[in-house]
């Protein structure tokens, strides 16, 4: 389990990835994205999660340059969008992302959604990018167990990570157990359920006990569950607040109470519909 903001976890290909980061979905390109990413890097974040779909890769790249933090100390994730899937089109999408980010390489490139009939060809392209040294690790997002089993049948390279919607209302037990068994790291998107969980009484009570906020309790629950988490914020005080989760620990009983809030409720789309 990570104990500091810049601590890393080792992925199944030997690469070290920070266990905590910043997400930038719905962060406008330009001033807002620049501010958010620069503020996070200044606060000590070292993992930034973007995607071609977010349309802010240019500002993310600019923020990385202007931050003064050496490139090799920052772990950058991007993703191939659904309409870019397929072998050649994924290779092209990757080059476009790299160009927009103005980087020499990516740390992690993900298949954004398991598009039926496409994700295996897309994966072959990711394997090629990995073999060519253009990306340090490759993974998937929104893959259910049956998608992973199908992919693993033909994959030459095992995904290092699966990024899925994950929060106390959607604890993803099956996917989590499968990924643990296969040594595929789980990463949480919408860890705060975009704000919907902050008034949950169980979480509010625990937060009061520790003098922490609901957001901090949820993010701490991710860390103790060994799930990499990437909360999004465009506000300086929340970017700092979200990362201030290394000075308290939830008890086993509190961890269980939070997990028991699961109602299999999604904020985003169901991967089975792709
Ligand atoms: N792979 C995928 O399909 C997928 C899908 C969705 C998201 N993601 C990734 O996961 C990241 C995180 O998910 P998300 O952006 O959907 O949702 P989230 O991180 O759960 O929640 C973000 C929302 O919560 C607010 N917030 C942040 N910190 C807060 C705090 N301490 N107290 C109160 N409110 C707070 C933010 O507002 P302010 O910005 O105004 O602070 C924003 O409205 C994304 O940015 C993206 O990188 C991936």
PDB file of C-alpha atoms and ligand atoms in Angstrom:
ATOM      1  CA  UNK A   1       0.000   0.000   0.000  1.00  0.00           C
ATOM      2  CA  UNK A   2       1.319   3.474  -0.818  1.00  0.00           C
ATOM      3  CA  UNK A   3       2.103   5.724   2.151  1.00  0.00           C
ATOM      4  CA  UNK A   4       3.068   8.974   0.371  1.00  0.00           C
ATOM      5  CA  UNK A   5       1.705  10.928  -2.579  1.00  0.00           C
ATOM      6  CA  UNK A   6       4.639  10.072  -4.841  1.00  0.00           C
ATOM      7  CA  UNK A   7       4.866   6.401  -3.891  1.00  0.00           C
ATOM      8  CA  UNK A   8       4.631   4.008  -6.790  1.00  0.00           C
ATOM      9  CA  UNK A   9       3.255   0.554  -7.399  1.00  0.00           C
ATOM     10  CA  UNK A  10       5.039  -1.914  -9.638  1.00  0.00           C
ATOM     11  CA  UNK A  11       3.052  -2.960 -12.702  1.00  0.00           C
ATOM     12  CA  UNK A  12       3.255  -6.494 -14.096  1.00  0.00           C
ATOM     13  CA  UNK A  13       5.880  -5.412 -16.674  1.00  0.00           C
ATOM     14  CA  UNK A  14       8.215  -4.013 -13.983  1.00  0.00           C
ATOM     15  CA  UNK A  15       7.339  -0.340 -14.557  1.00  0.00           C
ATOM     16  CA  UNK A  16       6.682   1.852 -11.503  1.00  0.00           C
ATOM     17  CA  UNK A  17       3.472   3.893 -11.546  1.00  0.00           C
ATOM     18  CA  UNK A  18       2.388   6.489  -8.965  1.00  0.00           C
ATOM     19  CA  UNK A  19      -0.472   5.168  -6.834  1.00  0.00           C
ATOM     20  CA  UNK A  20      -2.353   8.465  -6.810  1.00  0.00           C
ATOM     21  CA  UNK A  21      -3.010  11.042  -9.521  1.00  0.00           C
ATOM     22  CA  UNK A  22      -5.074  13.744 -11.170  1.00  0.00           C
ATOM     23  CA  UNK A  23      -7.871  13.078 -13.681  1.00  0.00           C
ATOM     24  CA  UNK A  24      -8.737  15.736 -16.245  1.00  0.00           C
ATOM     25  CA  UNK A  25     -12.023  14.614 -17.785  1.00  0.00           C
ATOM     26  CA  UNK A  26     -14.318  17.616 -18.381  1.00  0.00           C
ATOM     27  CA  UNK A  27     -11.440  20.004 -17.786  1.00  0.00           C
ATOM     28  CA  UNK A  28     -11.493  22.630 -20.543  1.00  0.00           C
ATOM     29  CA  UNK A  29      -8.447  22.884 -22.778  1.00  0.00           C
ATOM     30  CA  UNK A  30      -6.585  26.150 -22.247  1.00  0.00           C
ATOM     31  CA  UNK A  31      -6.302  28.081 -18.989  1.00  0.00           C
ATOM     32  CA  UNK A  32      -8.344  25.639 -16.880  1.00  0.00           C
ATOM     33  CA  UNK A  33      -6.417  22.510 -17.848  1.00  0.00           C
ATOM     34  CA  UNK A  34      -3.124  24.382 -17.587  1.00  0.00           C
ATOM     35  CA  UNK A  35      -4.025  25.555 -14.084  1.00  0.00           C
ATOM     36  CA  UNK A  36      -5.291  22.191 -12.894  1.00  0.00           C
ATOM     37  CA  UNK A  37      -2.281  20.174 -14.060  1.00  0.00           C
ATOM     38  CA  UNK A  38       0.317  22.752 -12.975  1.00  0.00           C
ATOM     39  CA  UNK A  39      -1.338  23.078  -9.558  1.00  0.00           C
ATOM     40  CA  UNK A  40      -1.365  19.313  -9.103  1.00  0.00           C
ATOM     41  CA  UNK A  41       2.280  18.919 -10.127  1.00  0.00           C
ATOM     42  CA  UNK A  42       3.240  21.730  -7.754  1.00  0.00           C
ATOM     43  CA  UNK A  43       1.314  19.977  -4.980  1.00  0.00           C
ATOM     44  CA  UNK A  44       3.371  16.849  -5.618  1.00  0.00           C
ATOM     45  CA  UNK A  45       1.112  14.799  -7.910  1.00  0.00           C
ATOM     46  CA  UNK A  46       3.111  12.757 -10.420  1.00  0.00           C
ATOM     47  CA  UNK A  47       0.365  10.927 -12.355  1.00  0.00           C
ATOM     48  CA  UNK A  48      -1.852  12.701 -14.893  1.00  0.00           C
ATOM     49  CA  UNK A  49      -4.759  10.888 -16.566  1.00  0.00           C
ATOM     50  CA  UNK A  50      -6.003  12.272 -19.880  1.00  0.00           C
ATOM     51  CA  UNK A  51      -7.503  10.857 -23.107  1.00  0.00           C
ATOM     52  CA  UNK A  52      -7.960  11.950 -26.708  1.00  0.00           C
ATOM     53  CA  UNK A  53     -11.678  12.149 -25.883  1.00  0.00           C
ATOM     54  CA  UNK A  54     -11.056  14.846 -23.241  1.00  0.00           C
ATOM     55  CA  UNK A  55      -9.685  17.231 -25.888  1.00  0.00           C
ATOM     56  CA  UNK A  56      -7.164  18.757 -23.494  1.00  0.00           C
ATOM     57  CA  UNK A  57      -3.971  16.901 -24.343  1.00  0.00           C
ATOM     58  CA  UNK A  58      -2.338  20.082 -25.677  1.00  0.00           C
ATOM     59  CA  UNK A  59      -2.782  21.937 -22.396  1.00  0.00           C
ATOM     60  CA  UNK A  60      -1.749  18.886 -20.385  1.00  0.00           C
ATOM     61  CA  UNK A  61       1.494  18.737 -22.378  1.00  0.00           C
ATOM     62  CA  UNK A  62       2.068  22.463 -21.997  1.00  0.00           C
ATOM     63  CA  UNK A  63       1.463  22.269 -18.236  1.00  0.00           C
ATOM     64  CA  UNK A  64       3.995  19.446 -17.924  1.00  0.00           C
ATOM     65  CA  UNK A  65       6.621  21.567 -19.705  1.00  0.00           C
ATOM     66  CA  UNK A  66       5.860  24.721 -17.747  1.00  0.00           C
ATOM     67  CA  UNK A  67       5.798  22.881 -14.411  1.00  0.00           C
ATOM     68  CA  UNK A  68       9.563  22.528 -14.338  1.00  0.00           C
ATOM     69  CA  UNK A  69       9.183  18.935 -13.129  1.00  0.00           C
ATOM     70  CA  UNK A  70      11.436  16.668 -15.223  1.00  0.00           C
ATOM     71  CA  UNK A  71       9.448  14.670 -17.781  1.00  0.00           C
ATOM     72  CA  UNK A  72      10.749  11.348 -16.477  1.00  0.00           C
ATOM     73  CA  UNK A  73       9.318  12.075 -13.015  1.00  0.00           C
ATOM     74  CA  UNK A  74       5.784  12.412 -14.417  1.00  0.00           C
ATOM     75  CA  UNK A  75       3.615   9.464 -15.409  1.00  0.00           C
ATOM     76  CA  UNK A  76       1.293  10.359 -18.289  1.00  0.00           C
ATOM     77  CA  UNK A  77      -1.683   8.226 -19.289  1.00  0.00           C
ATOM     78  CA  UNK A  78      -3.798   8.707 -22.417  1.00  0.00           C
ATOM     79  CA  UNK A  79      -6.424   6.564 -24.133  1.00  0.00           C
ATOM     80  CA  UNK A  80      -7.615   5.634 -27.603  1.00  0.00           C
ATOM     81  CA  UNK A  81     -11.234   6.690 -28.114  1.00  0.00           C
ATOM     82  CA  UNK A  82     -13.969   4.389 -29.461  1.00  0.00           C
ATOM     83  CA  UNK A  83     -14.143   5.817 -32.987  1.00  0.00           C
ATOM     84  CA  UNK A  84     -10.355   5.548 -33.286  1.00  0.00           C
ATOM     85  CA  UNK A  85     -10.286   1.794 -32.581  1.00  0.00           C
ATOM     86  CA  UNK A  86      -8.874  -0.723 -35.089  1.00  0.00           C
ATOM     87  CA  UNK A  87      -5.215  -1.452 -35.895  1.00  0.00           C
ATOM     88  CA  UNK A  88      -4.108   1.357 -38.230  1.00  0.00           C
ATOM     89  CA  UNK A  89      -6.472   3.923 -36.761  1.00  0.00           C
ATOM     90  CA  UNK A  90      -5.146   3.274 -33.252  1.00  0.00           C
ATOM     91  CA  UNK A  91      -1.550   3.741 -34.395  1.00  0.00           C
ATOM     92  CA  UNK A  92      -2.647   7.030 -35.937  1.00  0.00           C
ATOM     93  CA  UNK A  93      -4.591   8.058 -32.826  1.00  0.00           C
ATOM     94  CA  UNK A  94      -1.531   7.378 -30.665  1.00  0.00           C
ATOM     95  CA  UNK A  95       0.662   9.591 -32.865  1.00  0.00           C
ATOM     96  CA  UNK A  96      -1.932  12.355 -32.694  1.00  0.00           C
ATOM     97  CA  UNK A  97      -2.071  12.152 -28.894  1.00  0.00           C
ATOM     98  CA  UNK A  98       1.721  12.183 -28.632  1.00  0.00           C
ATOM     99  CA  UNK A  99       1.896  15.183 -30.945  1.00  0.00           C
ATOM    100  CA  UNK A 100      -0.749  17.111 -29.012  1.00  0.00           C
ATOM    101  CA  UNK A 101       0.966  16.317 -25.722  1.00  0.00           C
ATOM    102  CA  UNK A 102       4.262  17.198 -27.429  1.00  0.00           C
ATOM    103  CA  UNK A 103       5.980  14.261 -25.728  1.00  0.00           C
ATOM    104  CA  UNK A 104       8.521  11.715 -26.927  1.00  0.00           C
ATOM    105  CA  UNK A 105       6.725   8.798 -25.286  1.00  0.00           C
ATOM    106  CA  UNK A 106       3.698   7.977 -23.145  1.00  0.00           C
ATOM    107  CA  UNK A 107       3.917   6.106 -19.856  1.00  0.00           C
ATOM    108  CA  UNK A 108       0.606   4.312 -20.265  1.00  0.00           C
ATOM    109  CA  UNK A 109      -1.849   3.999 -23.151  1.00  0.00           C
ATOM    110  CA  UNK A 110      -5.287   2.493 -22.597  1.00  0.00           C
ATOM    111  CA  UNK A 111      -8.116   1.095 -24.706  1.00  0.00           C
ATOM    112  CA  UNK A 112     -10.804   3.498 -23.437  1.00  0.00           C
ATOM    113  CA  UNK A 113     -13.826   1.159 -23.839  1.00  0.00           C
ATOM    114  CA  UNK A 114     -14.182  -2.501 -24.949  1.00  0.00           C
ATOM    115  CA  UNK A 115     -15.803  -1.765 -28.306  1.00  0.00           C
ATOM    116  CA  UNK A 116     -17.259  -5.072 -29.577  1.00  0.00           C
ATOM    117  CA  UNK A 117     -15.471  -6.425 -32.628  1.00  0.00           C
ATOM    118  CA  UNK A 118     -12.714  -3.821 -32.373  1.00  0.00           C
ATOM    119  CA  UNK A 119     -10.825  -4.095 -29.095  1.00  0.00           C
ATOM    120  CA  UNK A 120      -8.619  -7.017 -30.126  1.00  0.00           C
ATOM    121  CA  UNK A 121      -7.310  -5.214 -33.221  1.00  0.00           C
ATOM    122  CA  UNK A 122      -6.846  -2.139 -31.068  1.00  0.00           C
ATOM    123  CA  UNK A 123      -4.884  -4.219 -28.580  1.00  0.00           C
ATOM    124  CA  UNK A 124      -2.591  -5.495 -31.362  1.00  0.00           C
ATOM    125  CA  UNK A 125      -1.796  -1.871 -32.173  1.00  0.00           C
ATOM    126  CA  UNK A 126      -1.003  -1.172 -28.510  1.00  0.00           C
ATOM    127  CA  UNK A 127       1.307  -4.207 -28.501  1.00  0.00           C
ATOM    128  CA  UNK A 128       3.099  -2.757 -31.531  1.00  0.00           C
ATOM    129  CA  UNK A 129       3.475   0.661 -29.852  1.00  0.00           C
ATOM    130  CA  UNK A 130       4.839  -1.077 -26.764  1.00  0.00           C
ATOM    131  CA  UNK A 131       7.267  -3.214 -28.779  1.00  0.00           C
ATOM    132  CA  UNK A 132       8.456  -0.067 -30.583  1.00  0.00           C
ATOM    133  CA  UNK A 133       9.180   1.633 -27.249  1.00  0.00           C
ATOM    134  CA  UNK A 134       6.714   4.463 -27.796  1.00  0.00           C
ATOM    135  CA  UNK A 135       4.855   3.663 -24.594  1.00  0.00           C
ATOM    136  CA  UNK A 136       6.203   2.166 -21.340  1.00  0.00           C
ATOM    137  CA  UNK A 137       3.056   0.200 -20.500  1.00  0.00           C
ATOM    138  CA  UNK A 138      -0.299  -0.698 -22.091  1.00  0.00           C
ATOM    139  CA  UNK A 139      -3.640  -1.409 -20.503  1.00  0.00           C
ATOM    140  CA  UNK A 140      -7.389  -1.274 -20.787  1.00  0.00           C
ATOM    141  CA  UNK A 141     -10.323   0.598 -19.356  1.00  0.00           C
ATOM    142  CA  UNK A 142     -13.890  -0.432 -18.619  1.00  0.00           C
ATOM    143  CA  UNK A 143     -13.167  -4.108 -19.262  1.00  0.00           C
ATOM    144  CA  UNK A 144     -15.445  -6.606 -17.561  1.00  0.00           C
ATOM    145  CA  UNK A 145     -14.142 -10.081 -16.672  1.00  0.00           C
ATOM    146  CA  UNK A 146     -15.459 -11.574 -19.921  1.00  0.00           C
ATOM    147  CA  UNK A 147     -13.694  -8.879 -21.981  1.00  0.00           C
ATOM    148  CA  UNK A 148     -10.422  -9.566 -20.157  1.00  0.00           C
ATOM    149  CA  UNK A 149     -10.731 -13.329 -20.597  1.00  0.00           C
ATOM    150  CA  UNK A 150     -11.372 -12.848 -24.303  1.00  0.00           C
ATOM    151  CA  UNK A 151      -8.445 -10.449 -24.701  1.00  0.00           C
ATOM    152  CA  UNK A 152      -6.048 -12.681 -22.773  1.00  0.00           C
ATOM    153  CA  UNK A 153      -6.768 -15.597 -25.147  1.00  0.00           C
ATOM    154  CA  UNK A 154      -4.838 -13.861 -27.957  1.00  0.00           C
ATOM    155  CA  UNK A 155      -2.780 -11.191 -26.231  1.00  0.00           C
ATOM    156  CA  UNK A 156       1.001 -11.381 -26.525  1.00  0.00           C
ATOM    157  CA  UNK A 157       1.302  -8.715 -23.850  1.00  0.00           C
ATOM    158  CA  UNK A 158      -0.886  -8.789 -20.757  1.00  0.00           C
ATOM    159  CA  UNK A 159      -2.563  -5.469 -19.862  1.00  0.00           C
ATOM    160  CA  UNK A 160      -0.806  -3.882 -16.887  1.00  0.00           C
ATOM    161  CA  UNK A 161      -3.943  -2.185 -15.650  1.00  0.00           C
ATOM    162  CA  UNK A 162      -7.717  -1.898 -15.948  1.00  0.00           C
ATOM    163  CA  UNK A 163      -9.246   1.528 -15.241  1.00  0.00           C
ATOM    164  CA  UNK A 164     -12.894   1.193 -14.235  1.00  0.00           C
ATOM    165  CA  UNK A 165     -15.613   3.199 -12.530  1.00  0.00           C
ATOM    166  CA  UNK A 166     -15.025   2.427  -8.851  1.00  0.00           C
ATOM    167  CA  UNK A 167     -16.408   4.013  -5.686  1.00  0.00           C
ATOM    168  CA  UNK A 168     -18.379   2.924  -2.603  1.00  0.00           C
ATOM    169  CA  UNK A 169     -21.565   2.602  -4.695  1.00  0.00           C
ATOM    170  CA  UNK A 170     -19.809   0.411  -7.278  1.00  0.00           C
ATOM    171  CA  UNK A 171     -17.187  -1.800  -5.686  1.00  0.00           C
ATOM    172  CA  UNK A 172     -16.615  -4.042  -8.720  1.00  0.00           C
ATOM    173  CA  UNK A 173     -15.916  -7.189  -6.661  1.00  0.00           C
ATOM    174  CA  UNK A 174     -15.733  -9.549  -9.638  1.00  0.00           C
ATOM    175  CA  UNK A 175     -13.473  -7.379 -11.761  1.00  0.00           C
ATOM    176  CA  UNK A 176     -11.303  -6.579  -8.740  1.00  0.00           C
ATOM    177  CA  UNK A 177     -10.848 -10.239  -7.773  1.00  0.00           C
ATOM    178  CA  UNK A 178     -10.076 -11.238 -11.370  1.00  0.00           C
ATOM    179  CA  UNK A 179      -7.527  -8.444 -11.802  1.00  0.00           C
ATOM    180  CA  UNK A 180      -5.855  -9.317  -8.505  1.00  0.00           C
ATOM    181  CA  UNK A 181      -5.603 -12.950  -9.584  1.00  0.00           C
ATOM    182  CA  UNK A 182      -4.050 -11.975 -12.930  1.00  0.00           C
ATOM    183  CA  UNK A 183      -1.783  -9.263 -11.478  1.00  0.00           C
ATOM    184  CA  UNK A 184      -3.576  -6.529 -13.440  1.00  0.00           C
ATOM    185  CA  UNK A 185      -3.623  -3.292 -11.422  1.00  0.00           C
ATOM    186  CA  UNK A 186      -7.063  -1.776 -10.807  1.00  0.00           C
ATOM    187  CA  UNK A 187      -7.492   1.992 -11.205  1.00  0.00           C
ATOM    188  CA  UNK A 188     -10.587   3.941 -10.107  1.00  0.00           C
ATOM    189  CA  UNK A 189     -12.332   6.469 -12.317  1.00  0.00           C
ATOM    190  CA  UNK A 190     -14.966   8.789 -10.830  1.00  0.00           C
ATOM    191  CA  UNK A 191     -13.653   7.787  -7.382  1.00  0.00           C
ATOM    192  CA  UNK A 192     -15.864  10.480  -5.814  1.00  0.00           C
ATOM    193  CA  UNK A 193     -18.838   9.480  -7.991  1.00  0.00           C
ATOM    194  CA  UNK A 194     -18.478  13.091  -9.218  1.00  0.00           C
ATOM    195  CA  UNK A 195     -19.546  14.415  -5.823  1.00  0.00           C
ATOM    196  CA  UNK A 196     -22.601  12.207  -5.314  1.00  0.00           C
ATOM    197  CA  UNK A 197     -21.145  10.349  -2.320  1.00  0.00           C
ATOM    198  CA  UNK A 198     -20.044  13.263  -0.202  1.00  0.00           C
ATOM    199  CA  UNK A 199     -23.223  13.440   1.922  1.00  0.00           C
ATOM    200  CA  UNK A 200     -23.447   9.687   2.513  1.00  0.00           C
ATOM    201  CA  UNK A 201     -23.978   9.460   6.338  1.00  0.00           C
ATOM    202  CA  UNK A 202     -21.617   6.488   6.872  1.00  0.00           C
ATOM    203  CA  UNK A 203     -18.831   8.413   5.145  1.00  0.00           C
ATOM    204  CA  UNK A 204     -19.682  11.727   6.845  1.00  0.00           C
ATOM    205  CA  UNK A 205     -19.481  10.043  10.272  1.00  0.00           C
ATOM    206  CA  UNK A 206     -16.097   8.482   9.576  1.00  0.00           C
ATOM    207  CA  UNK A 207     -14.825  11.799   8.193  1.00  0.00           C
ATOM    208  CA  UNK A 208     -15.873  13.587  11.409  1.00  0.00           C
ATOM    209  CA  UNK A 209     -14.009  11.061  13.537  1.00  0.00           C
ATOM    210  CA  UNK A 210     -10.714  11.798  11.755  1.00  0.00           C
ATOM    211  CA  UNK A 211     -11.248  15.516  11.120  1.00  0.00           C
ATOM    212  CA  UNK A 212     -11.170  14.764   7.392  1.00  0.00           C
ATOM    213  CA  UNK A 213     -13.589  15.417   4.520  1.00  0.00           C
ATOM    214  CA  UNK A 214     -15.808  12.813   2.858  1.00  0.00           C
ATOM    215  CA  UNK A 215     -13.669  13.043  -0.273  1.00  0.00           C
ATOM    216  CA  UNK A 216     -10.550  12.243   1.752  1.00  0.00           C
ATOM    217  CA  UNK A 217     -12.207   9.236   3.403  1.00  0.00           C
ATOM    218  CA  UNK A 218     -13.243   7.808   0.023  1.00  0.00           C
ATOM    219  CA  UNK A 219      -9.792   8.333  -1.491  1.00  0.00           C
ATOM    220  CA  UNK A 220      -8.191   6.742   1.578  1.00  0.00           C
ATOM    221  CA  UNK A 221     -10.524   3.748   1.108  1.00  0.00           C
ATOM    222  CA  UNK A 222      -9.168   3.430  -2.474  1.00  0.00           C
ATOM    223  CA  UNK A 223      -5.580   3.506  -1.258  1.00  0.00           C
ATOM    224  CA  UNK A 224      -6.179   0.883   1.455  1.00  0.00           C
ATOM    225  CA  UNK A 225      -7.924  -1.262  -1.171  1.00  0.00           C
ATOM    226  CA  UNK A 226      -4.736  -0.943  -3.289  1.00  0.00           C
ATOM    227  CA  UNK A 227      -6.668   0.703  -6.111  1.00  0.00           C
ATOM    228  CA  UNK A 228      -4.927   3.584  -7.907  1.00  0.00           C
ATOM    229  CA  UNK A 229      -7.145   6.655  -7.741  1.00  0.00           C
ATOM    230  CA  UNK A 230      -7.312   9.763  -9.947  1.00  0.00           C
ATOM    231  CA  UNK A 231      -9.764  12.349  -8.549  1.00  0.00           C
ATOM    232  CA  UNK A 232     -10.423  15.329 -10.803  1.00  0.00           C
ATOM    233  CA  UNK A 233     -10.527  18.919  -9.629  1.00  0.00           C
ATOM    234  CA  UNK A 234      -9.854  22.303 -11.150  1.00  0.00           C
ATOM    235  CA  UNK A 235      -9.641  24.014  -7.731  1.00  0.00           C
ATOM    236  CA  UNK A 236      -6.370  24.505  -5.903  1.00  0.00           C
ATOM    237  CA  UNK A 237      -7.807  23.821  -2.445  1.00  0.00           C
ATOM    238  CA  UNK A 238      -9.462  20.569  -3.529  1.00  0.00           C
ATOM    239  CA  UNK A 239      -6.386  19.379  -5.428  1.00  0.00           C
ATOM    240  CA  UNK A 240      -4.472  19.776  -2.151  1.00  0.00           C
ATOM    241  CA  UNK A 241      -7.299  18.325  -0.043  1.00  0.00           C
ATOM    242  CA  UNK A 242      -7.605  15.209  -2.193  1.00  0.00           C
ATOM    243  CA  UNK A 243      -3.915  14.410  -1.845  1.00  0.00           C
ATOM    244  CA  UNK A 244      -3.899  14.988   1.917  1.00  0.00           C
ATOM    245  CA  UNK A 245      -4.841  11.407   2.735  1.00  0.00           C
ATOM    246  CA  UNK A 246      -1.610   9.955   4.066  1.00  0.00           C
ATOM    247  CA  UNK A 247      -1.863  10.992   7.724  1.00  0.00           C
ATOM    248  CA  UNK A 248      -4.729   8.727   8.845  1.00  0.00           C
ATOM    249  CA  UNK A 249      -5.849   5.115   8.453  1.00  0.00           C
ATOM    250  CA  UNK A 250      -9.300   3.555   8.275  1.00  0.00           C
ATOM    251  CA  UNK A 251      -9.893   0.557  10.518  1.00  0.00           C
ATOM    252  CA  UNK A 252     -10.873  -2.792   8.994  1.00  0.00           C
ATOM    253  CA  UNK A 253     -14.377  -2.221  10.291  1.00  0.00           C
ATOM    254  CA  UNK A 254     -14.599   1.206   8.635  1.00  0.00           C
ATOM    255  CA  UNK A 255     -13.255  -0.238   5.370  1.00  0.00           C
ATOM    256  CA  UNK A 256     -16.006  -2.870   5.488  1.00  0.00           C
ATOM    257  CA  UNK A 257     -18.706  -0.329   6.338  1.00  0.00           C
ATOM    258  CA  UNK A 258     -17.743   1.787   3.330  1.00  0.00           C
ATOM    259  CA  UNK A 259     -17.621  -1.248   1.016  1.00  0.00           C
ATOM    260  CA  UNK A 260     -21.058  -2.279   2.293  1.00  0.00           C
ATOM    261  CA  UNK A 261     -22.495   0.878   0.699  1.00  0.00           C
ATOM    262  CA  UNK A 262     -22.208  -0.873  -2.671  1.00  0.00           C
ATOM    263  CA  UNK A 263     -25.445  -0.770  -4.699  1.00  0.00           C
ATOM    264  CA  UNK A 264     -23.876  -1.484  -8.111  1.00  0.00           C
ATOM    265  CA  UNK A 265     -24.857   1.986  -9.217  1.00  0.00           C
ATOM    266  CA  UNK A 266     -22.992   3.533 -12.138  1.00  0.00           C
ATOM    267  CA  UNK A 267     -22.394   7.205 -12.830  1.00  0.00           C
ATOM    268  CA  UNK A 268     -21.189   6.441 -16.344  1.00  0.00           C
ATOM    269  CA  UNK A 269     -22.190   3.993 -19.092  1.00  0.00           C
ATOM    270  CA  UNK A 270     -22.332   0.216 -18.658  1.00  0.00           C
ATOM    271  CA  UNK A 271     -19.394  -1.489 -20.437  1.00  0.00           C
ATOM    272  CA  UNK A 272     -21.742  -4.288 -21.483  1.00  0.00           C
ATOM    273  CA  UNK A 273     -23.437  -1.846 -23.874  1.00  0.00           C
ATOM    274  CA  UNK A 274     -20.347  -1.386 -26.050  1.00  0.00           C
TER     275      UNK A 274
HETATM  276  N1  LIG B   1     -11.810   5.529 -18.403  1.00  0.00           N
HETATM  277  C1  LIG B   1     -12.974   6.123 -18.382  1.00  0.00           C
HETATM  278  O1  LIG B   1     -13.922   5.724 -19.068  1.00  0.00           O
HETATM  279  C2  LIG B   1     -13.175   7.304 -17.496  1.00  0.00           C
HETATM  280  C3  LIG B   1     -14.451   7.837 -17.304  1.00  0.00           C
HETATM  281  C4  LIG B   1     -14.602   8.915 -16.460  1.00  0.00           C
HETATM  282  C5  LIG B   1     -13.485   9.468 -15.816  1.00  0.00           C
HETATM  283  N2  LIG B   1     -12.243   8.950 -16.040  1.00  0.00           N
HETATM  284  C6  LIG B   1     -11.040   9.515 -15.383  1.00  0.00           C
HETATM  285  O2  LIG B   1     -11.226   9.547 -13.967  1.00  0.00           O
HETATM  286  C7  LIG B   1     -11.038  10.893 -13.501  1.00  0.00           C
HETATM  287  C8  LIG B   1     -11.876  11.145 -12.265  1.00  0.00           C
HETATM  288  O3  LIG B   1     -13.248  10.909 -12.509  1.00  0.00           O
HETATM  289  P1  LIG B   1     -14.356  12.071 -12.699  1.00  0.00           P
HETATM  290  O4  LIG B   1     -13.679  13.318 -13.150  1.00  0.00           O
HETATM  291  O5  LIG B   1     -15.402  11.521 -13.570  1.00  0.00           O
HETATM  292  O6  LIG B   1     -15.009  12.240 -11.260  1.00  0.00           O
HETATM  293  P2  LIG B   1     -14.527  12.412  -9.739  1.00  0.00           P
HETATM  294  O7  LIG B   1     -13.057  12.580  -9.682  1.00  0.00           O
HETATM  295  O8  LIG B   1     -15.191  11.350  -8.980  1.00  0.00           O
HETATM  296  O9  LIG B   1     -15.241  13.758  -9.320  1.00  0.00           O
HETATM  297  C9  LIG B   1     -14.921  14.995  -9.882  1.00  0.00           C
HETATM  298  C10 LIG B   1     -15.959  16.008  -9.400  1.00  0.00           C
HETATM  299  O10 LIG B   1     -15.901  16.158  -7.987  1.00  0.00           O
HETATM  300  C11 LIG B   1     -15.542  17.492  -7.649  1.00  0.00           C
HETATM  301  N3  LIG B   1     -14.552  17.377  -6.565  1.00  0.00           N
HETATM  302  C12 LIG B   1     -13.256  17.012  -6.650  1.00  0.00           C
HETATM  303  N4  LIG B   1     -12.672  17.005  -5.447  1.00  0.00           N
HETATM  304  C13 LIG B   1     -13.610  17.361  -4.561  1.00  0.00           C
HETATM  305  C14 LIG B   1     -13.605  17.548  -3.166  1.00  0.00           C
HETATM  306  N5  LIG B   1     -12.501  17.352  -2.436  1.00  0.00           N
HETATM  307  N6  LIG B   1     -14.770  17.940  -2.556  1.00  0.00           N
HETATM  308  C15 LIG B   1     -15.890  18.146  -3.278  1.00  0.00           C
HETATM  309  N7  LIG B   1     -15.953  17.981  -4.611  1.00  0.00           N
HETATM  310  C16 LIG B   1     -14.814  17.599  -5.262  1.00  0.00           C
HETATM  311  C17 LIG B   1     -15.005  18.115  -8.907  1.00  0.00           C
HETATM  312  O11 LIG B   1     -15.315  19.505  -8.976  1.00  0.00           O
HETATM  313  P3  LIG B   1     -14.188  20.647  -9.187  1.00  0.00           P
HETATM  314  O12 LIG B   1     -13.368  20.294 -10.387  1.00  0.00           O
HETATM  315  O13 LIG B   1     -15.009  21.879  -9.380  1.00  0.00           O
HETATM  316  O14 LIG B   1     -13.395  20.672  -7.913  1.00  0.00           O
HETATM  317  C18 LIG B   1     -15.765  17.366  -9.989  1.00  0.00           C
HETATM  318  O15 LIG B   1     -17.041  17.938 -10.178  1.00  0.00           O
HETATM  319  C19 LIG B   1     -11.439  11.721 -14.725  1.00  0.00           C
HETATM  320  O16 LIG B   1     -11.066  13.074 -14.617  1.00  0.00           O
HETATM  321  C20 LIG B   1     -10.760  10.946 -15.820  1.00  0.00           C
HETATM  322  O17 LIG B   1      -9.375  11.216 -15.851  1.00  0.00           O
HETATM  323  C21 LIG B   1     -12.085   7.878 -16.868  1.00  0.00           C
END
